[in-house]
mmCIF file with all atom_site columns, C-alpha atoms in Angstrom:
data_model
loop_
_atom_site.group_PDB
_atom_site.id
_atom_site.type_symbol
_atom_site.label_atom_id
_atom_site.label_alt_id
_atom_site.label_comp_id
_atom_site.label_asym_id
_atom_site.label_entity_id
_atom_site.label_seq_id
_atom_site.pdbx_PDB_ins_code
_atom_site.Cartn_x
_atom_site.Cartn_y
_atom_site.Cartn_z
_atom_site.occupancy
_atom_site.B_iso_or_equiv
_atom_site.pdbx_formal_charge
_atom_site.auth_seq_id
_atom_site.auth_comp_id
_atom_site.auth_asym_id
_atom_site.auth_atom_id
_atom_site.pdbx_PDB_model_num
ATOM 1   C CA . MET A 1 1   ? 55.803  47.501  116.210 1.00 0.00 ? 60  MET A CA 1
ATOM 2   C CA . PHE A 1 2   ? 59.332  46.590  117.163 1.00 0.00 ? 61  PHE A CA 1
ATOM 3   C CA . GLY A 1 3   ? 61.797  48.917  115.510 1.00 0.00 ? 62  GLY A CA 1
ATOM 4   C CA . LYS A 1 4   ? 65.490  48.285  115.221 1.00 0.00 ? 63  LYS A CA 1
ATOM 5   C CA . LYS A 1 5   ? 67.520  50.121  117.781 1.00 0.00 ? 64  LYS A CA 1
ATOM 6   C CA . LYS A 1 6   ? 70.300  52.192  116.401 1.00 0.00 ? 65  LYS A CA 1
ATOM 7   C CA . LYS A 1 7   ? 73.608  51.124  117.841 1.00 0.00 ? 66  LYS A CA 1
ATOM 8   C CA . LYS A 1 8   ? 75.824  53.908  118.992 1.00 0.00 ? 67  LYS A CA 1
ATOM 9   C CA . LYS A 1 9   ? 79.316  53.561  117.675 1.00 0.00 ? 68  LYS A CA 1
ATOM 10  C CA . ALA A 1 10  ? 81.718  53.600  120.604 1.00 0.00 ? 69  ALA A CA 1
ATOM 11  C CA . LYS A 1 11  ? 84.612  55.977  120.330 1.00 0.00 ? 70  LYS A CA 1
ATOM 12  C CA . GLY A 1 12  ? 87.243  53.288  120.198 1.00 0.00 ? 71  GLY A CA 1
ATOM 13  C CA . ILE A 1 13  ? 90.879  53.104  119.304 1.00 0.00 ? 72  ILE A CA 1
ATOM 14  C CA . GLY A 1 14  ? 91.344  53.131  115.548 1.00 0.00 ? 73  GLY A CA 1
ATOM 15  C CA . THR A 1 15  ? 95.159  52.996  115.435 1.00 0.00 ? 74  THR A CA 1
ATOM 16  C CA . ILE A 1 16  ? 97.626  51.007  117.525 1.00 0.00 ? 75  ILE A CA 1
ATOM 17  C CA . ILE A 1 17  ? 101.408 51.238  117.509 1.00 0.00 ? 76  ILE A CA 1
ATOM 18  C CA . SER A 1 18  ? 102.297 48.024  119.293 1.00 0.00 ? 77  SER A CA 1
ATOM 19  C CA . ALA A 1 19  ? 105.291 47.199  121.497 1.00 0.00 ? 78  ALA A CA 1
ATOM 20  C CA . GLY A 1 20  ? 108.400 46.526  119.421 1.00 0.00 ? 79  GLY A CA 1
ATOM 21  C CA . THR A 1 21  ? 107.328 49.004  116.701 1.00 0.00 ? 80  THR A CA 1
ATOM 22  C CA . LYS A 1 22  ? 109.284 52.210  116.121 1.00 0.00 ? 81  LYS A CA 1
ATOM 23  C CA . VAL A 1 23  ? 107.826 55.050  114.042 1.00 0.00 ? 82  VAL A CA 1
ATOM 24  C CA . GLU A 1 24  ? 109.584 58.278  113.030 1.00 0.00 ? 83  GLU A CA 1
ATOM 25  C CA . GLY A 1 25  ? 108.137 61.443  111.469 1.00 0.00 ? 84  GLY A CA 1
ATOM 26  C CA . VAL A 1 26  ? 104.907 63.412  111.552 1.00 0.00 ? 85  VAL A CA 1
ATOM 27  C CA . ILE A 1 27  ? 101.930 61.198  112.331 1.00 0.00 ? 86  ILE A CA 1
ATOM 28  C CA . GLU A 1 28  ? 98.413  62.555  111.779 1.00 0.00 ? 87  GLU A CA 1
ATOM 29  C CA . VAL A 1 29  ? 95.502  60.379  112.875 1.00 0.00 ? 88  VAL A CA 1
ATOM 30  C CA . ALA A 1 30  ? 91.778  61.081  112.440 1.00 0.00 ? 89  ALA A CA 1
ATOM 31  C CA . GLU A 1 31  ? 90.781  58.772  115.303 1.00 0.00 ? 90  GLU A CA 1
ATOM 32  C CA . SER A 1 32  ? 91.964  57.711  118.741 1.00 0.00 ? 91  SER A CA 1
ATOM 33  C CA . ILE A 1 33  ? 95.343  56.008  119.034 1.00 0.00 ? 92  ILE A CA 1
ATOM 34  C CA . ARG A 1 34  ? 97.134  53.741  121.495 1.00 0.00 ? 93  ARG A CA 1
ATOM 35  C CA . ILE A 1 35  ? 100.922 53.665  121.572 1.00 0.00 ? 94  ILE A CA 1
ATOM 36  C CA . ASP A 1 36  ? 102.822 50.817  123.207 1.00 0.00 ? 95  ASP A CA 1
ATOM 37  C CA . GLY A 1 37  ? 105.856 51.172  120.927 1.00 0.00 ? 96  GLY A CA 1
ATOM 38  C CA . GLU A 1 38  ? 108.192 54.072  120.151 1.00 0.00 ? 97  GLU A CA 1
ATOM 39  C CA . LEU A 1 39  ? 107.490 57.310  118.293 1.00 0.00 ? 98  LEU A CA 1
ATOM 40  C CA . GLU A 1 40  ? 109.893 60.098  117.338 1.00 0.00 ? 99  GLU A CA 1
ATOM 41  C CA . GLY A 1 41  ? 108.705 63.315  115.712 1.00 0.00 ? 100 GLY A CA 1
ATOM 42  C CA . GLN A 1 42  ? 105.228 64.781  115.996 1.00 0.00 ? 101 GLN A CA 1
ATOM 43  C CA . LEU A 1 43  ? 101.808 63.272  116.749 1.00 0.00 ? 102 LEU A CA 1
ATOM 44  C CA . ILE A 1 44  ? 98.598  65.105  115.811 1.00 0.00 ? 103 ILE A CA 1
ATOM 45  C CA . VAL A 1 45  ? 95.401  63.256  116.695 1.00 0.00 ? 104 VAL A CA 1
ATOM 46  C CA . ASN A 1 46  ? 91.758  64.163  116.121 1.00 0.00 ? 105 ASN A CA 1
ATOM 47  C CA . GLY A 1 47  ? 90.720  61.945  119.026 1.00 0.00 ? 106 GLY A CA 1
ATOM 48  C CA . ASP A 1 48  ? 92.180  60.547  122.226 1.00 0.00 ? 107 ASP A CA 1
ATOM 49  C CA . ILE A 1 49  ? 95.749  59.394  122.830 1.00 0.00 ? 108 ILE A CA 1
ATOM 50  C CA . TYR A 1 50  ? 96.666  56.500  125.114 1.00 0.00 ? 109 TYR A CA 1
ATOM 51  C CA . VAL A 1 51  ? 100.353 55.913  125.848 1.00 0.00 ? 110 VAL A CA 1
ATOM 52  C CA . GLY A 1 52  ? 100.726 52.453  127.381 1.00 0.00 ? 111 GLY A CA 1
ATOM 53  C CA . LYS A 1 53  ? 103.315 51.500  130.023 1.00 0.00 ? 112 LYS A CA 1
ATOM 54  C CA . GLU A 1 54  ? 105.778 50.456  127.322 1.00 0.00 ? 113 GLU A CA 1
ATOM 55  C CA . GLY A 1 55  ? 105.080 53.485  125.109 1.00 0.00 ? 114 GLY A CA 1
ATOM 56  C CA . ARG A 1 56  ? 108.002 55.868  124.566 1.00 0.00 ? 115 ARG A CA 1
ATOM 57  C CA . LEU A 1 57  ? 107.483 59.134  122.678 1.00 0.00 ? 116 LEU A CA 1
ATOM 58  C CA . THR A 1 58  ? 110.100 61.721  121.836 1.00 0.00 ? 117 THR A CA 1
ATOM 59  C CA . ALA A 1 59  ? 107.616 64.006  120.151 1.00 0.00 ? 118 ALA A CA 1
ATOM 60  C CA . ASN A 1 60  ? 105.347 67.012  120.349 1.00 0.00 ? 119 ASN A CA 1
ATOM 61  C CA . VAL A 1 61  ? 101.855 65.647  120.905 1.00 0.00 ? 120 VAL A CA 1
ATOM 62  C CA . GLN A 1 62  ? 98.403  67.142  120.251 1.00 0.00 ? 121 GLN A CA 1
ATOM 63  C CA . GLY A 1 63  ? 95.024  65.493  120.869 1.00 0.00 ? 122 GLY A CA 1
ATOM 64  C CA . ASP A 1 64  ? 91.679  65.635  122.622 1.00 0.00 ? 123 ASP A CA 1
ATOM 65  C CA . ASN A 1 65  ? 92.169  63.636  125.847 1.00 0.00 ? 124 ASN A CA 1
ATOM 66  C CA . ILE A 1 66  ? 95.601  62.214  126.586 1.00 0.00 ? 125 ILE A CA 1
ATOM 67  C CA . MET A 1 67  ? 96.408  59.447  129.090 1.00 0.00 ? 126 MET A CA 1
ATOM 68  C CA . ILE A 1 68  ? 100.067 58.682  129.799 1.00 0.00 ? 127 ILE A CA 1
ATOM 69  C CA . ALA A 1 69  ? 101.225 55.438  131.436 1.00 0.00 ? 128 ALA A CA 1
ATOM 70  C CA . GLY A 1 70  ? 104.560 55.403  129.569 1.00 0.00 ? 129 GLY A CA 1
ATOM 71  C CA . VAL A 1 71  ? 106.981 58.236  128.745 1.00 0.00 ? 130 VAL A CA 1
ATOM 72  C CA . ILE A 1 72  ? 106.629 61.396  126.654 1.00 0.00 ? 131 ILE A CA 1
ATOM 73  C CA . GLU A 1 73  ? 109.536 63.769  126.098 1.00 0.00 ? 132 GLU A CA 1
ATOM 74  C CA . GLY A 1 74  ? 108.135 66.774  124.250 1.00 0.00 ? 133 GLY A CA 1
ATOM 75  C CA . ASN A 1 75  ? 105.422 69.396  124.434 1.00 0.00 ? 134 ASN A CA 1
ATOM 76  C CA . VAL A 1 76  ? 101.825 68.270  124.868 1.00 0.00 ? 135 VAL A CA 1
ATOM 77  C CA . LYS A 1 77  ? 98.603  70.067  123.953 1.00 0.00 ? 136 LYS A CA 1
ATOM 78  C CA . ALA A 1 78  ? 95.370  68.468  125.192 1.00 0.00 ? 137 ALA A CA 1
ATOM 79  C CA . GLU A 1 79  ? 92.073  70.035  124.134 1.00 0.00 ? 138 GLU A CA 1
ATOM 80  C CA . GLY A 1 80  ? 90.358  68.142  126.948 1.00 0.00 ? 139 GLY A CA 1
ATOM 81  C CA . LYS A 1 81  ? 91.955  66.211  129.792 1.00 0.00 ? 140 LYS A CA 1
ATOM 82  C CA . LEU A 1 82  ? 95.606  65.279  130.299 1.00 0.00 ? 141 LEU A CA 1
ATOM 83  C CA . GLU A 1 83  ? 96.072  62.418  132.750 1.00 0.00 ? 142 GLU A CA 1
ATOM 84  C CA . ILE A 1 84  ? 99.414  61.058  133.908 1.00 0.00 ? 143 ILE A CA 1
ATOM 85  C CA . VAL A 1 85  ? 98.994  57.791  135.811 1.00 0.00 ? 144 VAL A CA 1
ATOM 86  C CA . GLU A 1 86  ? 101.398 56.453  138.453 1.00 0.00 ? 145 GLU A CA 1
ATOM 87  C CA . THR A 1 87  ? 103.722 54.816  135.887 1.00 0.00 ? 146 THR A CA 1
ATOM 88  C CA . GLY A 1 88  ? 103.635 57.818  133.523 1.00 0.00 ? 147 GLY A CA 1
ATOM 89  C CA . LYS A 1 89  ? 106.394 60.335  132.924 1.00 0.00 ? 148 LYS A CA 1
ATOM 90  C CA . LEU A 1 90  ? 106.104 63.611  130.999 1.00 0.00 ? 149 LEU A CA 1
ATOM 91  C CA . ILE A 1 91  ? 109.043 65.908  130.372 1.00 0.00 ? 150 ILE A CA 1
ATOM 92  C CA . GLY A 1 92  ? 107.941 68.991  128.449 1.00 0.00 ? 151 GLY A CA 1
ATOM 93  C CA . ASP A 1 93  ? 105.560 71.932  128.474 1.00 0.00 ? 152 ASP A CA 1
ATOM 94  C CA . ILE A 1 94  ? 101.826 71.367  128.456 1.00 0.00 ? 153 ILE A CA 1
ATOM 95  C CA . SER A 1 95  ? 98.759  73.314  127.327 1.00 0.00 ? 154 SER A CA 1
ATOM 96  C CA . ILE A 1 96  ? 95.606  71.833  128.848 1.00 0.00 ? 155 ILE A CA 1
ATOM 97  C CA . SER A 1 97  ? 92.007  72.344  129.936 1.00 0.00 ? 156 SER A CA 1
ATOM 98  C CA . ASN A 1 98  ? 92.106  69.760  132.723 1.00 0.00 ? 157 ASN A CA 1
ATOM 99  C CA . LEU A 1 99  ? 95.126  68.093  134.371 1.00 0.00 ? 158 LEU A CA 1
ATOM 100 C CA . ILE A 1 100 ? 95.235  64.978  136.544 1.00 0.00 ? 159 ILE A CA 1
ATOM 101 C CA . ILE A 1 101 ? 98.542  63.722  137.959 1.00 0.00 ? 160 ILE A CA 1
ATOM 102 C CA . HIS A 1 102 ? 98.391  60.490  139.978 1.00 0.00 ? 161 HIS A CA 1
ATOM 103 C CA . ASP A 1 103 ? 100.668 59.686  142.925 1.00 0.00 ? 162 ASP A CA 1
ATOM 104 C CA . GLY A 1 104 ? 103.995 58.376  141.633 1.00 0.00 ? 163 GLY A CA 1
ATOM 105 C CA . ALA A 1 105 ? 103.653 60.045  138.219 1.00 0.00 ? 164 ALA A CA 1
ATOM 106 C CA . THR A 1 106 ? 106.340 62.433  136.967 1.00 0.00 ? 165 THR A CA 1
ATOM 107 C CA . PHE A 1 107 ? 105.787 65.804  135.307 1.00 0.00 ? 166 PHE A CA 1
ATOM 108 C CA . GLN A 1 108 ? 108.663 68.164  134.580 1.00 0.00 ? 167 GLN A CA 1
ATOM 109 C CA . GLY A 1 109 ? 107.901 71.322  132.613 1.00 0.00 ? 168 GLY A CA 1
ATOM 110 C CA . ASN A 1 110 ? 105.634 74.341  132.427 1.00 0.00 ? 169 ASN A CA 1
ATOM 111 C CA . SER A 1 111 ? 101.862 74.280  132.335 1.00 0.00 ? 170 SER A CA 1
ATOM 112 C CA . THR A 1 112 ? 99.511  76.684  130.584 1.00 0.00 ? 171 THR A CA 1
ATOM 113 C CA . SER A 1 113 ? 95.776  76.305  131.010 1.00 0.00 ? 172 SER A CA 1
ATOM 114 C CA . LYS A 1 114 ? 93.355  76.868  128.163 1.00 0.00 ? 173 LYS A CA 1
ATOM 115 C CA . ALA A 1 115 ? 91.692  79.588  130.276 1.00 0.00 ? 174 ALA A CA 1
ATOM 116 C CA . GLU A 1 116 ? 95.008  81.509  130.437 1.00 0.00 ? 175 GLU A CA 1
ATOM 117 C CA . ILE A 1 117 ? 95.458  81.242  126.681 1.00 0.00 ? 176 ILE A CA 1
ATOM 118 C CA . ASP A 1 118 ? 91.870  82.372  126.020 1.00 0.00 ? 177 ASP A CA 1
ATOM 119 C CA . GLN A 1 119 ? 92.377  85.331  128.372 1.00 0.00 ? 178 GLN A CA 1
ATOM 120 C CA . LYS A 1 120 ? 95.614  86.359  126.629 1.00 0.00 ? 179 LYS A CA 1
ATOM 121 C CA . ILE A 1 121 ? 93.924  86.103  123.226 1.00 0.00 ? 180 ILE A CA 1
ATOM 122 C CA . SER A 1 122 ? 91.023  88.219  124.471 1.00 0.00 ? 181 SER A CA 1
ATOM 123 C CA . GLU A 1 123 ? 93.415  90.861  125.850 1.00 0.00 ? 182 GLU A CA 1
ATOM 124 C CA . SER A 1 124 ? 95.363  90.890  122.573 1.00 0.00 ? 183 SER A CA 1
ATOM 125 C CA . LYS A 1 125 ? 92.159  91.398  120.583 1.00 0.00 ? 184 LYS A CA 1
ATOM 126 C CA . LYS A 1 126 ? 91.155  94.296  122.851 1.00 0.00 ? 185 LYS A CA 1
ATOM 127 C CA . THR A 1 127 ? 94.572  95.903  122.392 1.00 0.00 ? 186 THR A CA 1
ATOM 128 C CA . LEU A 1 128 ? 94.408  95.457  118.625 1.00 0.00 ? 187 LEU A CA 1
ATOM 129 C CA . ASP A 1 129 ? 90.851  96.831  118.507 1.00 0.00 ? 188 ASP A CA 1
ATOM 130 C CA . LYS A 1 130 ? 91.936  99.868  120.533 1.00 0.00 ? 189 LYS A CA 1
ATOM 131 C CA . LYS A 1 131 ? 94.946  100.466 118.273 1.00 0.00 ? 190 LYS A CA 1
ATOM 132 C CA . GLY A 1 132 ? 92.757  100.056 115.197 1.00 0.00 ? 191 GLY A CA 1
ATOM 133 C CA . LYS A 1 133 ? 90.289  102.660 116.475 1.00 0.00 ? 192 LYS A CA 1
ATOM 134 C CA . GLU A 1 134 ? 93.142  105.059 117.262 1.00 0.00 ? 193 GLU A CA 1
ATOM 135 C CA . GLU A 1 135 ? 94.522  104.642 113.732 1.00 0.00 ? 194 GLU A CA 1
ATOM 136 C CA . VAL A 1 136 ? 91.102  105.276 112.198 1.00 0.00 ? 195 VAL A CA 1
ATOM 137 C CA . THR A 1 137 ? 90.701  108.440 114.308 1.00 0.00 ? 196 THR A CA 1
ATOM 138 C CA . ASP A 1 138 ? 94.252  109.486 113.395 1.00 0.00 ? 197 ASP A CA 1
ATOM 139 C CA . ASN A 1 139 ? 93.580  108.953 109.681 1.00 0.00 ? 198 ASN A CA 1
ATOM 140 C CA . LYS A 1 140 ? 90.307  110.906 109.831 1.00 0.00 ? 199 LYS A CA 1
ATOM 141 C CA . SER A 1 141 ? 92.014  113.887 111.472 1.00 0.00 ? 200 SER A CA 1
ATOM 142 C CA . LYS A 1 142 ? 94.803  113.762 108.869 1.00 0.00 ? 201 LYS A CA 1
ATOM 143 C CA . GLN A 1 143 ? 92.243  113.673 106.085 1.00 0.00 ? 202 GLN A CA 1
ATOM 144 C CA . SER A 1 144 ? 90.305  116.625 107.490 1.00 0.00 ? 203 SER A CA 1
ATOM 145 C CA . SER A 1 145 ? 93.498  118.637 107.947 1.00 0.00 ? 204 SER A CA 1
ATOM 146 C CA . ASN A 1 146 ? 94.545  117.731 104.411 1.00 0.00 ? 205 ASN A CA 1
ATOM 147 C CA . ASN A 1 147 ? 91.136  118.881 103.164 1.00 0.00 ? 206 ASN A CA 1
ATOM 148 C CA . GLY A 1 148 ? 91.746  122.211 104.910 1.00 0.00 ? 207 GLY A CA 1
ATOM 149 C CA . PHE A 1 149 ? 95.058  122.664 103.066 1.00 0.00 ? 208 PHE A CA 1
ATOM 150 C CA . LYS A 1 150 ? 93.414  121.800 99.764  1.00 0.00 ? 209 LYS A CA 1
ATOM 151 C CA . ARG A 1 151 ? 90.753  124.426 100.378 1.00 0.00 ? 210 ARG A CA 1
ATOM 152 C CA . LEU A 1 152 ? 93.403  127.064 101.176 1.00 0.00 ? 211 LEU A CA 1
ATOM 153 C CA . GLU A 1 153 ? 95.259  126.210 97.970  1.00 0.00 ? 212 GLU A CA 1
ATOM 154 C CA . GLU A 1 154 ? 92.001  126.357 95.972  1.00 0.00 ? 213 GLU A CA 1
ATOM 155 C CA . ASP A 1 155 ? 91.210  129.780 97.498  1.00 0.00 ? 214 ASP A CA 1
ATOM 156 C CA . LYS A 1 156 ? 94.702  131.043 96.548  1.00 0.00 ? 215 LYS A CA 1
ATOM 157 C CA . ASP A 1 157 ? 94.263  129.763 93.007  1.00 0.00 ? 216 ASP A CA 1
ATOM 158 C CA . LYS A 1 158 ? 90.907  131.554 92.689  1.00 0.00 ? 217 LYS A CA 1
ATOM 159 C CA . LYS A 1 159 ? 92.420  134.840 93.877  1.00 0.00 ? 218 LYS A CA 1
ATOM 160 C CA . ASN A 1 160 ? 95.284  134.560 91.385  1.00 0.00 ? 219 ASN A CA 1
ATOM 161 C CA . ASP A 1 161 ? 92.841  134.050 88.476  1.00 0.00 ? 220 ASP A CA 1
#
């Protein structure tokens, strides 16, 4: 009569780089991460990224949702939301779906929205499709003209026989 309720697993932080810790290199994480220490290199996360007030990154960063309370110097790509709170500082180019910058926060760089990127990709595909169709038409006309020359040569050969 009384069944066990399935507990939903909260999407929590699976990795923490604590204050006083310095990491260098390419870091790939399959879960959310919080950084209160230092990171140099590249950070690729299949989850959310939280940079605490004491967090300092000199790295290119990629993740789902990214919240910055510390400092990032490098390019950032957020699949979801990028939020820079009042103590946060970001110096670098960003590629985002949603951007929130709080009063007092610092952002210095260029911004590209996911919609812009999708539009450029769509336009590129249309251009490539158009070029591909032109090449196919071009090749067909070359083949038919080549077939005409072959027929003329065959006719000449028959007359000479």
